[in-house]
Amino acid sequence: MPPLRLVFLGSDPIALPALEYLAGEGRALAEVVAVFTQPDRPHGRGQKLMPGPIKEWALARGLPVFQPERLGPDDTERLRELGADVALVMAFGQLLKDDFLAAPRLGVFNLHTSLLPKYRGASPATVAIASGETETGVTFMRVVRKLDAGAIVDQRRVPIGLHETTASLEAALGLAAVPLTARCLAALREGTLASREQDETQVSYCRRLAKTDGVLDFSRPAAELARRINALMPWPGCTVEIAGTPVKLGLAEAAARDCGAVPGAVLAPEPEALPVATADGVLRLLRLQRPGGKMLPAAEFLRGFTVPAGTVLASQPMPPLVGPVPFPRKT
């Protein structure tokens, strides 16, 4: 049985493990015949246009690369010309229209990094951490026009650790996508693929993150704040202002103890943390970064940046990251 002719759509490095599998051991199941990815974006101080990691991967293997700002009729025609049996999507960043979805012979499938129906939308790994989940996973699903609402084919679970950040969790999710891809493409090729509809009563939605999300409200419990800090690492990152200097927070944990101080008050430094009072418990800041500097362990950071005990860090309302209905799109 010949391999499936597969077109891949993705823009984020989380998809690289699945692509590496398809280029290696998985070649007997599916041959990647083309890649769609987002257009080159400006990076760095010079704002030079730079290719994304998926484009670099594809070009290194001599694959055709297409970079539409928005998918259109020409892209649907390309799928037909390529003779695509299947299209596989992971972190692509665009909605697919009906004509595109109908073009591959066997359909379009997505590797979504949550245990659907929870956390449909753009930032599922971040929101799983911030929401206090102890596990998440990857869902192999059929793509339909409605956001992440297609039938579920299979799932693979991934635990969430105490000090999990979005960076570390997405690395684990990228690896988890490999055996899931192998199982599902094998079933698709053999004609044995089965699926189940999502339970619409259990659906929740997350949104695309913004720089304005990196704020903290110290009237919230320490456990919630620690999860938020870790979830928003590396981007956009939570930031607090200390003596007029914006300090980025890279890692935190909560201690369940009463300190008797006002929320936001800095407590006496500890050997491995800068402790801050909250409405419930103490927030232990474990890694911090000053502008232009490196992200450092708290003890090392405090050797070069004094934060007197009693300093009160200002609170700001924290925008919600998850809701029962889709978030409005920003224009």
XYZ file of C-alpha atoms in Angstrom:
331
model
C 0.000 0.000 0.000
C 1.592 3.321 -1.029
C 2.034 6.112 1.528
C -0.583 8.832 1.796
C 0.192 12.082 0.005
C 0.133 14.546 2.897
C 0.118 18.345 2.909
C 1.185 19.873 6.232
C -0.028 23.212 7.612
C 1.825 24.668 10.598
C 3.756 27.691 11.805
C 5.055 26.911 15.289
C 8.048 24.793 16.374
C 5.688 22.587 18.414
C 4.972 20.818 15.098
C 8.599 19.894 14.370
C 8.622 16.507 16.175
C 5.640 15.320 14.116
C 7.287 16.570 10.924
C 10.563 14.844 11.802
C 8.632 11.616 12.321
C 6.932 11.965 8.939
C 10.280 12.616 7.257
C 11.834 9.559 8.918
C 10.137 6.506 10.358
C 6.697 7.655 9.232
C 7.552 7.891 5.533
C 5.945 4.508 4.895
C 2.638 5.911 6.163
C 2.645 9.359 4.610
C 4.821 11.397 2.268
C 4.885 15.131 2.964
C 4.454 16.665 -0.492
C 4.121 20.352 0.467
C 3.991 22.691 3.460
C 1.797 25.704 4.152
C 3.023 28.129 6.802
C 2.587 31.762 7.804
C 4.410 34.502 5.844
C 7.870 35.591 6.995
C 7.637 38.059 9.894
C 9.999 40.833 11.076
C 12.292 39.881 13.961
C 14.976 41.489 16.096
C 16.099 45.068 16.411
C 16.457 45.474 12.673
C 12.977 44.031 12.059
C 14.367 41.928 9.225
C 11.944 39.491 7.623
C 12.827 36.001 8.849
C 11.422 32.593 7.894
C 9.649 30.603 10.574
C 10.877 27.203 11.814
C 8.428 25.207 9.686
C 9.512 26.962 6.499
C 13.178 26.364 7.349
C 12.451 22.676 7.959
C 10.642 22.327 4.626
C 13.231 24.204 2.572
C 16.027 22.076 4.044
C 14.238 19.048 2.557
C 13.449 20.599 -0.804
C 9.688 20.694 -0.234
C 7.366 23.240 -1.853
C 6.421 25.971 0.642
C 3.334 28.180 0.370
C 2.855 31.227 2.620
C -0.508 32.883 2.012
C -1.503 35.694 4.356
C -4.960 34.149 4.119
C -5.833 30.898 2.382
C -7.790 31.434 -0.827
C -9.047 29.614 -3.931
C -5.515 29.343 -5.353
C -4.455 27.350 -2.299
C -7.392 24.982 -2.675
C -6.377 24.433 -6.278
C -2.804 23.691 -5.148
C -4.106 20.878 -2.930
C -5.878 19.346 -5.901
C -2.816 19.709 -8.135
C -0.677 18.039 -5.481
C -3.069 15.090 -5.377
C -3.316 15.394 -1.589
C -4.872 12.432 0.152
C -4.881 14.222 3.505
C -3.946 17.543 5.069
C -2.579 17.666 8.609
C -2.677 20.884 10.658
C -0.798 21.801 13.830
C -0.546 25.374 15.158
C -1.097 26.941 11.736
C -2.879 30.107 12.825
C -5.585 30.401 10.148
C -9.160 29.183 9.816
C -9.805 26.836 6.878
C -12.753 27.349 4.537
C -15.089 24.686 3.192
C -13.513 24.442 -0.272
C -10.077 23.868 1.267
C -11.446 21.280 3.702
C -13.084 19.374 0.852
C -9.999 19.252 -1.381
C -7.944 16.378 0.171
C -9.385 12.978 -0.705
C -9.544 11.736 2.914
C -10.068 15.065 4.663
C -8.229 17.531 6.882
C -7.125 16.676 10.423
C -5.697 18.736 13.263
C -3.330 18.047 16.146
C -4.844 20.278 18.844
C -2.918 20.663 22.105
C -5.708 20.117 24.593
C -7.989 17.309 25.683
C -10.982 18.491 23.716
C -13.689 19.599 24.232
C -11.789 21.655 26.837
C -9.832 24.675 25.653
C -10.759 25.147 22.055
C -8.858 28.092 20.612
C -5.419 29.626 20.318
C -3.630 29.105 23.667
C -4.686 25.746 25.134
C -1.376 24.788 26.787
C -1.065 28.165 28.519
C -4.647 28.070 29.734
C -4.353 24.495 31.020
C -1.475 25.572 33.295
C -3.164 28.795 34.393
C -6.392 26.927 35.158
C -4.705 24.469 37.499
C -5.054 21.340 35.368
C -2.872 18.404 36.394
C -2.838 17.008 32.871
C -3.591 18.009 29.320
C -2.812 16.350 26.020
C -3.018 16.301 22.243
C -6.199 15.564 20.298
C -6.161 14.221 16.742
C -9.412 15.540 15.281
C -11.211 16.096 12.018
C -11.297 19.781 10.998
C -14.653 21.499 10.401
C -15.512 25.164 9.892
C -16.523 25.701 13.529
C -13.527 26.416 15.799
C -11.938 23.139 17.011
C -15.355 21.469 16.961
C -14.625 18.466 14.733
C -14.967 14.841 15.708
C -12.241 13.376 17.949
C -10.236 10.502 16.508
C -7.760 9.870 19.342
C -6.021 11.593 22.256
C -2.743 11.291 24.150
C -2.451 12.611 27.717
C 0.473 14.643 29.092
C 0.965 15.447 32.807
C 1.445 19.038 33.991
C 4.191 19.457 36.609
C 4.327 21.862 39.549
C 6.806 24.195 37.831
C 5.477 23.679 34.310
C 5.732 26.634 31.947
C 4.143 26.918 28.524
C 7.595 26.430 26.990
C 8.223 23.126 28.779
C 4.661 21.876 28.334
C 4.575 22.622 24.611
C 7.839 20.729 24.204
C 6.201 17.689 25.837
C 3.044 18.097 23.760
C 5.077 18.252 20.563
C 6.654 14.897 21.431
C 3.284 13.415 22.409
C 1.953 14.274 18.958
C 4.335 11.769 17.337
C 2.810 8.439 18.483
C -0.656 9.936 18.069
C 0.123 10.885 14.476
C 1.512 7.415 13.812
C -1.577 5.639 15.130
C -4.089 7.864 13.387
C -2.406 8.005 9.984
C -2.009 4.218 10.029
C -5.739 3.827 10.685
C -6.570 6.396 8.011
C -4.406 4.623 5.447
C -5.940 1.256 6.301
C -9.507 2.578 6.219
C -10.185 1.788 9.883
C -10.251 5.328 11.292
C -13.046 5.861 13.820
C -14.137 9.048 15.570
C -16.624 10.415 18.101
C -18.368 13.740 18.318
C -17.388 16.176 21.061
C -19.583 16.655 24.130
C -20.805 20.206 23.593
C -21.804 20.526 27.270
C -18.114 20.355 28.263
C -16.749 22.926 25.807
C -14.587 25.865 26.883
C -12.631 28.399 24.853
C -9.285 30.165 25.160
C -8.024 33.118 23.155
C -4.911 34.498 21.544
C -2.619 36.009 24.189
C -1.624 39.676 24.300
C 1.094 41.686 26.042
C -1.598 43.160 28.269
C -2.162 39.722 29.834
C 1.128 39.891 31.748
C -0.276 41.633 34.836
C -0.925 40.371 38.369
C -3.607 41.037 40.959
C -2.186 40.282 44.398
C -5.681 40.221 45.882
C -5.941 36.790 44.226
C -4.633 33.567 45.883
C -0.926 32.804 45.629
C -1.573 29.474 43.876
C -3.515 31.197 41.091
C -0.796 33.836 40.651
C 1.989 31.249 40.520
C 0.154 29.303 37.826
C -0.411 32.503 35.859
C 3.273 33.468 35.986
C 4.377 30.015 34.873
C 1.705 29.777 32.198
C 2.684 33.080 30.583
C 6.344 32.089 30.344
C 7.929 32.704 27.869
C 5.328 35.014 26.272
C 4.025 37.537 27.070
C 5.524 37.026 30.530
C 4.230 38.544 33.752
C 5.868 41.814 34.767
C 5.810 43.856 37.979
C 7.195 47.328 38.502
C 9.739 47.662 41.310
C 11.060 51.158 42.069
C 10.150 52.239 38.550
C 11.829 49.254 36.876
C 9.759 46.625 35.022
C 10.865 43.204 36.255
C 9.818 40.110 34.319
C 8.891 37.013 36.323
C 9.986 33.653 34.956
C 8.920 31.065 37.523
C 6.934 31.012 40.759
C 5.301 28.761 43.320
C 2.830 29.215 46.164
C 3.347 28.633 49.879
C 0.234 28.053 51.984
C 0.997 30.262 54.954
C -0.394 33.459 56.493
C 2.092 36.324 56.623
C -0.204 39.064 57.950
C 0.916 41.577 55.305
C -1.119 43.487 52.741
C -1.441 41.819 49.333
C 1.499 42.775 47.136
C 3.870 43.448 50.039
C 7.394 42.090 49.568
C 8.487 39.967 52.520
C 11.997 39.279 53.801
C 13.989 37.512 51.069
C 14.394 33.735 51.330
C 17.434 31.740 50.145
C 15.799 30.746 46.848
C 12.861 33.128 46.424
C 11.523 36.632 46.705
C 8.286 36.179 48.706
C 5.259 38.389 48.159
C 2.077 38.486 50.242
C -1.242 37.736 48.550
C -4.841 37.480 49.689
C -4.302 33.771 50.368
C -0.789 32.454 50.920
C 2.637 33.650 49.870
C 3.797 33.912 46.268
C 7.425 32.793 45.990
C 9.108 34.377 42.949
C 11.838 31.963 41.857
C 13.212 33.544 38.674
C 13.326 37.245 37.728
C 14.746 39.395 34.935
C 15.534 43.092 34.738
C 15.438 44.982 31.411
C 18.397 44.027 29.234
C 19.468 41.280 31.630
C 19.128 37.523 31.797
C 16.442 35.564 33.577
C 18.105 34.667 36.884
C 17.367 32.593 39.989
C 15.977 34.837 42.722
C 19.082 34.744 44.933
C 21.343 35.768 42.034
C 18.911 38.430 40.850
C 18.692 40.000 44.328
C 22.470 40.285 44.609
C 22.344 42.934 41.901
C 18.849 44.338 42.403
C 17.723 45.265 45.897
C 14.049 44.898 46.746
C 13.451 46.146 50.312
C 11.010 44.210 52.469
C 7.798 46.185 52.800
C 7.810 47.326 49.170
C 4.248 46.984 47.891
C 3.818 45.791 44.320
C 0.844 47.327 42.534
C -2.040 45.077 41.530
C -3.826 45.160 38.205
C -6.944 43.266 37.099
C -6.048 40.067 35.250
C -7.942 39.561 31.971
C -9.693 36.170 31.786
C -7.976 33.565 29.617
C -10.833 31.051 29.309
C -14.597 31.252 28.906
C -17.687 29.239 27.940
C -18.072 30.939 24.553
C -15.552 32.062 21.913
C -13.813 35.355 22.654
C -14.537 38.197 20.224
C -11.931 38.575 17.501
C -9.859 41.727 17.674
C -9.838 43.735 14.485
